[in-house]
mmCIF file of C-alpha atoms and ligand atoms in Angstrom:
data_model
loop_
_atom_site.group_PDB
_atom_site.id
_atom_site.type_symbol
_atom_site.label_atom_id
_atom_site.label_comp_id
_atom_site.label_asym_id
_atom_site.label_seq_id
_atom_site.Cartn_x
_atom_site.Cartn_y
_atom_site.Cartn_z
ATOM 1 C CA MET L 1 39.941 -36.098 -149.328
ATOM 2 C CA ARG L 2 38.558 -33.771 -146.162
ATOM 3 C CA ARG L 3 37.861 -37.422 -143.888
ATOM 4 C CA MET L 4 41.622 -38.103 -144.787
ATOM 5 C CA VAL L 5 43.151 -35.180 -143.368
ATOM 6 C CA ALA L 6 40.681 -34.059 -140.561
ATOM 7 C CA GLU L 7 42.652 -33.642 -137.176
ATOM 8 C CA THR L 8 40.258 -34.148 -134.667
ATOM 9 C CA ARG L 9 37.834 -37.377 -134.882
ATOM 10 C CA LEU L 10 34.849 -38.109 -132.383
ATOM 11 C CA HIS L 11 35.460 -41.803 -130.433
ATOM 12 C CA PRO L 12 32.616 -43.065 -128.836
ATOM 13 C CA ALA L 13 34.945 -43.054 -126.096
ATOM 14 C CA ASP L 14 35.449 -40.266 -125.848
ATOM 15 C CA PHE L 15 32.300 -39.674 -123.804
ATOM 16 C CA ILE L 16 31.132 -39.713 -120.088
ATOM 17 C CA LEU L 17 27.915 -39.694 -120.236
ATOM 18 C CA PRO L 18 26.314 -37.837 -116.987
ATOM 19 C CA ALA L 19 23.049 -39.403 -115.695
ATOM 20 C CA PHE L 20 20.768 -38.402 -112.515
ATOM 21 C CA VAL L 21 18.752 -41.090 -109.809
ATOM 22 C CA ARG L 22 16.358 -39.539 -108.022
ATOM 23 C CA GLU L 23 15.107 -41.354 -104.814
ATOM 24 C CA GLY L 24 11.982 -42.180 -104.396
ATOM 25 C CA VAL L 25 10.285 -41.883 -107.922
ATOM 26 C CA SER L 26 8.064 -44.814 -110.074
ATOM 27 C CA GLU L 27 8.612 -43.261 -113.288
ATOM 28 C CA PRO L 28 11.928 -40.650 -114.924
ATOM 29 C CA VAL L 29 11.184 -37.609 -114.179
ATOM 30 C CA PRO L 30 11.445 -35.009 -117.325
ATOM 31 C CA ILE L 31 13.606 -31.866 -116.632
ATOM 32 C CA GLY L 32 11.634 -28.950 -118.593
ATOM 33 C CA ALA L 33 15.069 -26.679 -119.429
ATOM 34 C CA MET L 34 17.561 -30.055 -120.779
ATOM 35 C CA PRO L 35 14.331 -31.696 -123.327
ATOM 36 C CA GLY L 36 15.509 -35.169 -123.480
ATOM 37 C CA VAL L 37 17.274 -35.800 -119.953
ATOM 38 C CA VAL L 38 15.459 -37.207 -116.999
ATOM 39 C CA GLN L 39 16.021 -37.460 -113.447
ATOM 40 C CA HIS L 40 15.873 -41.440 -113.323
ATOM 41 C CA THR L 41 14.027 -43.992 -111.162
ATOM 42 C CA ARG L 42 16.440 -46.546 -110.238
ATOM 43 C CA ASP L 43 15.364 -48.711 -112.623
ATOM 44 C CA SER L 44 15.290 -46.213 -115.422
ATOM 45 C CA LEU L 45 19.126 -45.487 -114.611
ATOM 46 C CA ARG L 46 20.412 -49.497 -114.872
ATOM 47 C CA LYS L 47 18.853 -49.449 -118.839
ATOM 48 C CA ALA L 48 20.695 -46.051 -119.190
ATOM 49 C CA ALA L 49 23.777 -47.736 -117.874
ATOM 50 C CA VAL L 50 23.320 -50.599 -120.190
ATOM 51 C CA GLU L 51 22.702 -48.264 -123.420
ATOM 52 C CA ALA L 52 25.838 -46.023 -122.563
ATOM 53 C CA ALA L 53 27.854 -48.896 -122.271
ATOM 54 C CA GLU L 54 26.695 -50.863 -125.213
ATOM 55 C CA ALA L 55 27.287 -47.396 -127.594
ATOM 56 C CA GLY L 56 31.039 -47.842 -126.479
ATOM 57 C CA VAL L 57 30.431 -44.532 -124.197
ATOM 58 C CA SER L 58 34.006 -44.832 -121.591
ATOM 59 C CA GLY L 59 31.815 -43.750 -118.544
ATOM 60 C CA ILE L 60 28.889 -42.482 -116.314
ATOM 61 C CA MET L 61 29.122 -39.511 -114.161
ATOM 62 C CA LEU L 62 26.461 -40.165 -111.170
ATOM 63 C CA PHE L 63 24.328 -37.089 -109.228
ATOM 64 C CA GLY L 64 22.125 -38.371 -106.540
ATOM 65 C CA VAL L 65 18.253 -35.960 -106.296
ATOM 66 C CA PRO L 66 17.736 -37.151 -102.487
ATOM 67 C CA GLU L 67 13.566 -36.670 -101.017
ATOM 68 C CA ASP L 68 13.263 -33.247 -99.536
ATOM 69 C CA THR L 69 12.871 -34.320 -96.182
ATOM 70 C CA LYS L 70 16.545 -35.999 -96.612
ATOM 71 C CA LYS L 71 18.448 -32.909 -96.758
ATOM 72 C CA ASP L 72 20.335 -31.194 -93.831
ATOM 73 C CA ALA L 73 22.858 -28.607 -93.385
ATOM 74 C CA LEU L 74 25.504 -30.877 -93.054
ATOM 75 C CA GLY L 75 24.743 -33.071 -96.623
ATOM 76 C CA THR L 76 24.313 -35.996 -94.478
ATOM 77 C CA ALA L 77 22.227 -38.431 -97.211
ATOM 78 C CA GLY L 78 25.615 -37.825 -99.305
ATOM 79 C CA THR L 79 27.514 -39.824 -96.586
ATOM 80 C CA ASP L 80 24.502 -42.550 -95.886
ATOM 81 C CA PRO L 81 25.709 -45.700 -97.160
ATOM 82 C CA ASP L 82 22.289 -46.029 -97.969
ATOM 83 C CA GLY L 83 21.611 -42.728 -99.470
ATOM 84 C CA ILE L 84 20.309 -42.696 -103.138
ATOM 85 C CA LEU L 85 23.599 -42.171 -104.680
ATOM 86 C CA GLN L 86 25.240 -44.552 -103.056
ATOM 87 C CA VAL L 87 22.474 -47.453 -103.661
ATOM 88 C CA ALA L 88 22.511 -45.989 -107.488
ATOM 89 C CA LEU L 89 26.086 -46.692 -107.561
ATOM 90 C CA ARG L 90 25.655 -50.095 -106.341
ATOM 91 C CA ASP L 91 23.074 -50.508 -108.585
ATOM 92 C CA VAL L 92 25.126 -49.354 -111.860
ATOM 93 C CA ARG L 93 27.987 -51.785 -110.761
ATOM 94 C CA ALA L 94 25.973 -54.755 -110.359
ATOM 95 C CA GLU L 95 24.784 -54.150 -114.095
ATOM 96 C CA VAL L 96 27.513 -53.102 -115.631
ATOM 97 C CA GLY L 97 30.511 -54.536 -113.339
ATOM 98 C CA ASP L 98 33.292 -52.654 -115.393
ATOM 99 C CA ASP L 99 32.442 -52.754 -119.053
ATOM 100 C CA LEU L 100 31.605 -48.665 -118.077
ATOM 101 C CA LEU L 101 33.496 -46.545 -116.004
ATOM 102 C CA VAL L 102 31.292 -45.774 -112.736
ATOM 103 C CA MET L 103 32.222 -42.324 -111.215
ATOM 104 C CA ALA L 104 30.138 -40.338 -108.513
ATOM 105 C CA ASP L 105 30.104 -36.388 -108.497
ATOM 106 C CA LEU L 106 31.672 -36.028 -105.054
ATOM 107 C CA CYS L 107 29.771 -32.967 -103.804
ATOM 108 C CA LEU L 108 27.383 -31.825 -101.003
ATOM 109 C CA ASP L 109 25.070 -29.619 -102.973
ATOM 110 C CA GLU L 110 22.752 -31.695 -103.914
ATOM 111 C CA PHE L 111 22.489 -33.116 -100.029
ATOM 112 C CA THR L 112 22.275 -30.494 -98.494
ATOM 113 C CA ASP L 113 19.039 -28.154 -97.381
ATOM 114 C CA HIS L 114 20.920 -24.765 -97.989
ATOM 115 C CA GLY L 115 22.587 -26.045 -101.034
ATOM 116 C CA HIS L 116 25.760 -24.852 -101.027
ATOM 117 C CA CYS L 117 28.977 -27.420 -102.061
ATOM 118 C CA GLY L 118 29.556 -27.488 -98.730
ATOM 119 C CA VAL L 119 29.206 -26.665 -94.854
ATOM 120 C CA LEU L 120 28.304 -23.321 -93.193
ATOM 121 C CA ASP L 121 30.066 -21.748 -90.538
ATOM 122 C CA ASP L 122 28.225 -19.492 -88.046
ATOM 123 C CA GLN L 123 28.024 -16.390 -90.532
ATOM 124 C CA GLY L 124 26.727 -18.166 -93.163
ATOM 125 C CA ARG L 125 29.551 -18.727 -95.351
ATOM 126 C CA VAL L 126 30.889 -22.170 -96.748
ATOM 127 C CA ASP L 127 33.795 -23.514 -94.240
ATOM 128 C CA ASN L 128 36.393 -25.065 -96.073
ATOM 129 C CA ASP L 129 38.127 -27.179 -93.978
ATOM 130 C CA ALA L 130 34.976 -28.461 -92.015
ATOM 131 C CA THR L 131 34.458 -29.329 -95.493
ATOM 132 C CA LEU L 132 37.196 -31.274 -96.266
ATOM 133 C CA GLU L 133 36.177 -33.741 -93.269
ATOM 134 C CA ARG L 134 32.882 -34.431 -94.640
ATOM 135 C CA TYR L 135 34.238 -34.924 -98.344
ATOM 136 C CA ALA L 136 37.117 -37.262 -97.237
ATOM 137 C CA GLU L 137 33.922 -39.357 -96.120
ATOM 138 C CA MET L 138 31.808 -38.562 -98.666
ATOM 139 C CA ALA L 139 34.836 -40.456 -100.896
ATOM 140 C CA GLN L 140 35.285 -43.904 -98.624
ATOM 141 C CA VAL L 141 31.293 -44.594 -98.608
ATOM 142 C CA GLN L 142 31.030 -43.716 -102.573
ATOM 143 C CA ALA L 143 34.077 -46.075 -103.096
ATOM 144 C CA ASP L 144 32.879 -48.651 -101.340
ATOM 145 C CA ALA L 145 29.247 -48.415 -102.932
ATOM 146 C CA GLY L 146 31.575 -49.158 -106.088
ATOM 147 C CA ALA L 147 32.844 -45.987 -107.444
ATOM 148 C CA HIS L 148 35.766 -46.680 -110.087
ATOM 149 C CA VAL L 149 36.376 -42.876 -110.129
ATOM 150 C CA VAL L 150 35.020 -39.930 -108.044
ATOM 151 C CA GLY L 151 34.550 -36.447 -109.027
ATOM 152 C CA PRO L 152 35.455 -33.784 -106.444
ATOM 153 C CA SER L 153 33.616 -30.638 -108.013
ATOM 154 C CA GLY L 154 33.017 -28.053 -104.822
ATOM 155 C CA MET L 155 36.211 -26.257 -105.682
ATOM 156 C CA MET L 156 37.454 -26.769 -101.789
ATOM 157 C CA ASP L 157 41.547 -25.630 -101.311
ATOM 158 C CA GLY L 158 42.921 -28.975 -100.771
ATOM 159 C CA GLN L 159 40.172 -31.593 -101.229
ATOM 160 C CA ILE L 160 42.097 -33.585 -103.469
ATOM 161 C CA GLY L 161 45.192 -33.859 -101.149
ATOM 162 C CA VAL L 162 42.995 -34.928 -98.341
ATOM 163 C CA ILE L 163 40.241 -37.185 -100.614
ATOM 164 C CA ARG L 164 43.634 -39.132 -101.658
ATOM 165 C CA ASP L 165 44.409 -39.599 -97.910
ATOM 166 C CA ALA L 166 41.295 -40.937 -97.158
ATOM 167 C CA LEU L 167 40.802 -43.324 -100.218
ATOM 168 C CA ASP L 168 44.318 -44.897 -99.413
ATOM 169 C CA GLN L 169 43.351 -45.017 -95.920
ATOM 170 C CA ILE L 170 40.176 -47.687 -96.545
ATOM 171 C CA GLY L 171 42.940 -49.711 -98.941
ATOM 172 C CA ARG L 172 41.361 -47.816 -102.046
ATOM 173 C CA GLU L 173 44.352 -46.280 -104.081
ATOM 174 C CA ASP L 174 42.842 -48.214 -106.823
ATOM 175 C CA VAL L 175 39.867 -45.113 -106.910
ATOM 176 C CA ALA L 176 40.882 -42.518 -109.556
ATOM 177 C CA ILE L 177 40.454 -39.061 -108.770
ATOM 178 C CA LEU L 178 38.807 -37.149 -111.392
ATOM 179 C CA ALA L 179 39.501 -33.345 -109.945
ATOM 180 C CA TYR L 180 37.233 -30.721 -111.094
ATOM 181 C CA THR L 181 40.183 -28.385 -111.329
ATOM 182 C CA ALA L 182 39.016 -25.158 -113.350
ATOM 183 C CA LYS L 183 35.561 -24.394 -112.596
ATOM 184 C CA TYR L 184 33.836 -21.622 -113.397
ATOM 185 C CA SER L 185 30.735 -19.888 -111.496
ATOM 186 C CA SER L 186 28.798 -20.337 -114.788
ATOM 187 C CA ALA L 187 25.564 -19.205 -115.405
ATOM 188 C CA PHE L 188 25.491 -22.254 -117.531
ATOM 189 C CA PHE L 189 24.951 -24.737 -114.755
ATOM 190 C CA GLY L 190 21.454 -23.200 -114.394
ATOM 191 C CA PRO L 191 19.664 -26.004 -115.930
ATOM 192 C CA PHE L 192 21.491 -28.461 -113.778
ATOM 193 C CA ARG L 193 19.897 -26.404 -110.774
ATOM 194 C CA GLU L 194 16.400 -27.562 -111.969
ATOM 195 C CA ALA L 195 18.235 -30.903 -112.203
ATOM 196 C CA VAL L 196 19.006 -32.052 -108.925
ATOM 197 C CA GLY L 197 16.246 -30.071 -107.179
ATOM 198 C CA SER L 198 19.069 -27.628 -106.083
ATOM 199 C CA SER L 199 18.064 -25.492 -102.748
ATOM 200 C CA LEU L 200 20.910 -23.084 -103.208
ATOM 201 C CA ARG L 201 19.645 -19.140 -103.131
ATOM 202 C CA GLY L 202 22.408 -16.948 -103.885
ATOM 203 C CA ASP L 203 25.656 -18.246 -105.994
ATOM 204 C CA ARG L 204 28.820 -19.679 -105.549
ATOM 205 C CA GLN L 205 31.365 -16.956 -105.957
ATOM 206 C CA THR L 206 33.400 -17.372 -103.091
ATOM 207 C CA TYR L 207 34.631 -20.883 -104.224
ATOM 208 C CA GLN L 208 33.998 -21.370 -107.940
ATOM 209 C CA GLN L 209 36.429 -19.347 -110.336
ATOM 210 C CA ASP L 210 35.591 -15.768 -111.604
ATOM 211 C CA PRO L 211 34.862 -15.856 -115.572
ATOM 212 C CA ALA L 212 37.689 -13.478 -116.170
ATOM 213 C CA ASN L 213 40.759 -15.125 -115.072
ATOM 214 C CA TRP L 214 42.820 -17.729 -116.190
ATOM 215 C CA ARG L 215 46.051 -17.933 -114.527
ATOM 216 C CA GLU L 216 44.102 -18.827 -111.356
ATOM 217 C CA SER L 217 43.120 -22.132 -113.834
ATOM 218 C CA LEU L 218 46.825 -22.924 -113.954
ATOM 219 C CA ARG L 219 47.322 -22.086 -110.080
ATOM 220 C CA GLU L 220 44.463 -24.880 -109.399
ATOM 221 C CA LEU L 221 45.841 -27.183 -111.941
ATOM 222 C CA ALA L 222 49.322 -27.228 -110.240
ATOM 223 C CA LEU L 223 47.607 -27.752 -106.690
ATOM 224 C CA ASP L 224 45.562 -30.419 -108.048
ATOM 225 C CA LEU L 225 48.262 -32.518 -109.390
ATOM 226 C CA GLU L 226 50.568 -32.104 -106.137
ATOM 227 C CA GLU L 227 47.865 -33.297 -104.564
ATOM 228 C CA GLY L 228 47.641 -36.181 -105.881
ATOM 229 C CA ALA L 229 45.126 -35.662 -109.431
ATOM 230 C CA ASP L 230 44.431 -38.566 -111.751
ATOM 231 C CA MET L 231 42.866 -36.473 -114.007
ATOM 232 C CA VAL L 232 41.631 -32.913 -114.500
ATOM 233 C CA MET L 233 38.689 -31.292 -115.718
ATOM 234 C CA VAL L 234 37.704 -28.003 -117.222
ATOM 235 C CA LYS L 235 34.097 -26.500 -116.714
ATOM 236 C CA PRO L 236 31.728 -25.488 -118.424
ATOM 237 C CA ALA L 237 33.781 -26.011 -121.408
ATOM 238 C CA GLY L 238 32.116 -23.958 -124.636
ATOM 239 C CA PRO L 239 32.701 -20.858 -123.338
ATOM 240 C CA TYR L 240 36.325 -22.191 -121.856
ATOM 241 C CA LEU L 241 38.132 -23.805 -124.818
ATOM 242 C CA ASP L 242 40.843 -21.074 -123.982
ATOM 243 C CA ILE L 243 41.325 -22.683 -120.811
ATOM 244 C CA LEU L 244 40.802 -26.333 -121.693
ATOM 245 C CA ALA L 245 43.814 -25.411 -124.599
ATOM 246 C CA ARG L 246 46.214 -23.748 -121.862
ATOM 247 C CA VAL L 247 45.352 -26.863 -119.567
ATOM 248 C CA ALA L 248 45.890 -29.515 -121.877
ATOM 249 C CA ASP L 249 49.264 -28.169 -122.873
ATOM 250 C CA ALA L 250 50.595 -27.721 -119.750
ATOM 251 C CA VAL L 251 50.064 -30.822 -117.913
ATOM 252 C CA ASP L 252 50.639 -34.919 -119.113
ATOM 253 C CA VAL L 253 47.699 -36.273 -117.016
ATOM 254 C CA PRO L 254 43.638 -36.997 -118.996
ATOM 255 C CA VAL L 255 42.173 -33.619 -119.702
ATOM 256 C CA ALA L 256 38.302 -33.106 -119.196
ATOM 257 C CA ALA L 257 35.402 -31.413 -120.201
ATOM 258 C CA TYR L 258 31.985 -30.908 -119.286
ATOM 259 C CA GLN L 259 29.608 -29.727 -121.518
ATOM 260 C CA VAL L 260 27.651 -28.392 -119.089
ATOM 261 C CA SER L 261 23.481 -28.266 -118.399
ATOM 262 C CA GLY L 262 23.015 -24.461 -119.766
ATOM 263 C CA GLU L 263 25.316 -25.471 -123.532
ATOM 264 C CA TYR L 264 23.203 -28.388 -123.849
ATOM 265 C CA ALA L 265 19.768 -26.473 -123.124
ATOM 266 C CA MET L 266 21.288 -23.411 -125.592
ATOM 267 C CA ILE L 267 21.591 -25.912 -128.652
ATOM 268 C CA GLU L 268 18.163 -28.254 -127.800
ATOM 269 C CA ALA L 269 16.223 -24.936 -127.406
ATOM 270 C CA ALA L 270 17.125 -23.405 -130.345
ATOM 271 C CA ALA L 271 16.810 -26.778 -132.312
ATOM 272 C CA GLU L 272 13.089 -26.987 -130.835
ATOM 273 C CA LYS L 273 12.670 -22.783 -132.696
ATOM 274 C CA GLY L 274 14.102 -24.100 -135.873
ATOM 275 C CA TRP L 275 16.740 -22.045 -135.512
ATOM 276 C CA ILE L 276 19.479 -23.959 -135.366
ATOM 277 C CA ASP L 277 20.725 -27.735 -137.162
ATOM 278 C CA ARG L 278 20.475 -29.544 -133.835
ATOM 279 C CA ASP L 279 22.278 -32.609 -134.832
ATOM 280 C CA ARG L 280 25.484 -30.456 -136.692
ATOM 281 C CA ALA L 281 25.856 -27.903 -133.767
ATOM 282 C CA ILE L 282 26.218 -30.966 -131.673
ATOM 283 C CA LEU L 283 28.920 -32.793 -133.473
ATOM 284 C CA GLU L 284 30.658 -29.023 -134.207
ATOM 285 C CA SER L 285 30.619 -28.168 -130.197
ATOM 286 C CA LEU L 286 32.322 -31.483 -129.445
ATOM 287 C CA THR L 287 34.400 -31.533 -132.150
ATOM 288 C CA GLY L 288 35.573 -27.984 -130.790
ATOM 289 C CA ILE L 289 36.229 -29.044 -127.295
ATOM 290 C CA LYS L 290 38.172 -32.173 -128.631
ATOM 291 C CA ARG L 291 40.301 -29.686 -130.892
ATOM 292 C CA ALA L 292 40.761 -27.487 -128.037
ATOM 293 C CA GLY L 293 42.515 -30.724 -125.828
ATOM 294 C CA ALA L 294 39.592 -32.476 -123.977
ATOM 295 C CA ARG L 295 41.132 -36.349 -123.731
ATOM 296 C CA THR L 296 37.667 -36.947 -122.486
ATOM 297 C CA ILE L 297 34.189 -35.119 -122.298
ATOM 298 C CA LEU L 298 30.846 -35.482 -120.455
ATOM 299 C CA THR L 299 27.940 -34.285 -122.137
ATOM 300 C CA TYR L 300 24.598 -35.173 -121.919
ATOM 301 C CA TRP L 301 24.463 -36.391 -125.882
ATOM 302 C CA ALA L 302 26.347 -38.700 -124.838
ATOM 303 C CA THR L 303 25.121 -42.001 -126.094
ATOM 304 C CA GLU L 304 23.327 -40.134 -128.711
ATOM 305 C CA VAL L 305 26.153 -39.522 -130.165
ATOM 306 C CA ALA L 306 28.066 -42.549 -129.609
ATOM 307 C CA ARG L 307 25.963 -44.599 -131.592
ATOM 308 C CA THR L 308 25.733 -42.078 -134.522
ATOM 309 C CA LEU L 309 29.683 -42.701 -134.477
ATOM 310 C CA GLY L 310 29.696 -46.149 -133.844
HETATM 311 C C1 PBG Z 401 28.091 -29.290 -108.202
HETATM 312 C C2 PBG Z 401 27.782 -29.407 -109.626
HETATM 313 C C3 PBG Z 401 27.291 -28.826 -110.793
HETATM 314 C C4 PBG Z 401 27.120 -29.446 -111.579
HETATM 315 C C5 PBG Z 401 28.189 -30.413 -111.823
HETATM 316 N N1 PBG Z 401 28.187 -30.583 -110.538
HETATM 317 C C6 PBG Z 401 26.351 -27.571 -109.943
HETATM 318 C C7 PBG Z 401 26.739 -25.905 -109.494
HETATM 319 O O1 PBG Z 401 28.669 -25.897 -109.611
HETATM 320 O O2 PBG Z 401 26.373 -25.236 -109.256
HETATM 321 C C8 PBG Z 401 26.704 -28.304 -112.908
HETATM 322 C C9 PBG Z 401 26.763 -29.653 -113.840
HETATM 323 C C10 PBG Z 401 25.900 -28.311 -115.261
HETATM 324 O O3 PBG Z 401 25.519 -27.679 -115.330
HETATM 325 O O4 PBG Z 401 25.606 -29.736 -116.295
HETATM 326 N N2 PBG Z 401 27.683 -30.487 -107.478
#
């Protein structure tokens, strides 16, 4: 009877797998703070994409990790057609075609030597409008490389409008935008910084949201929709279920939630110590996110969970 009356059910198609691909490595590199997650080689990424598709996962979100020597102040490797993210997008599209939605993180932080999501002004502050020009170019390069969806995650003001225009200008009305709408300046991104070999010193409080606030999420939401977002995202997920529920109530576009690296690491670490039932905790965390209103969930457990459901 419990099965019959359950109001929330997880399905493989609920999930998107975030994946890291690192330039210049011949073996996958384990990420210490994310047991079970690796920085992929080009080859192992292709395999992971096929496995995700076979498990029924909806999409894959790619993050590129360039060689350290390729990082610079402008994040040039992020717009280089032969940069690691673009190469990986082409690899994955060649492998999975349209069987899996191929998404690209659209942000400069993996490619800048200072680790910020944008370019800096002469006082070392993130320069919003100069960054928008970089994002426009990045969107076009990612579309050319085969991204079905771009995911702007830098929280610059006006980024969605600029990216939509840039895509339309090159005739790519078909490329959708998954806007990181409500992205909080969060300690739960900690393990991700290791995952992408981030060069960041300091924090992103000047452009990501204050965990104390919910109203500005609705403001960001209104702006993103007005500028042309096709889907919107709340991130992190678990500590922000109230935001997720409010956003889901407010819109008629699909809503995504990103269960981030720290949420993953907490459950894995507690399970490793024998302090929590890993599999139940994973399913419960994902059920909570879906119950709160997420249509789509980005989670590092995507393939594993899809397999157990399928
Ligand atoms: C920025 C970006 C971040 C994450 C996804 N995109 C890091 C940040 O904003 O500091 C975090 C994802 C995670 O923690 O799993 N490109």
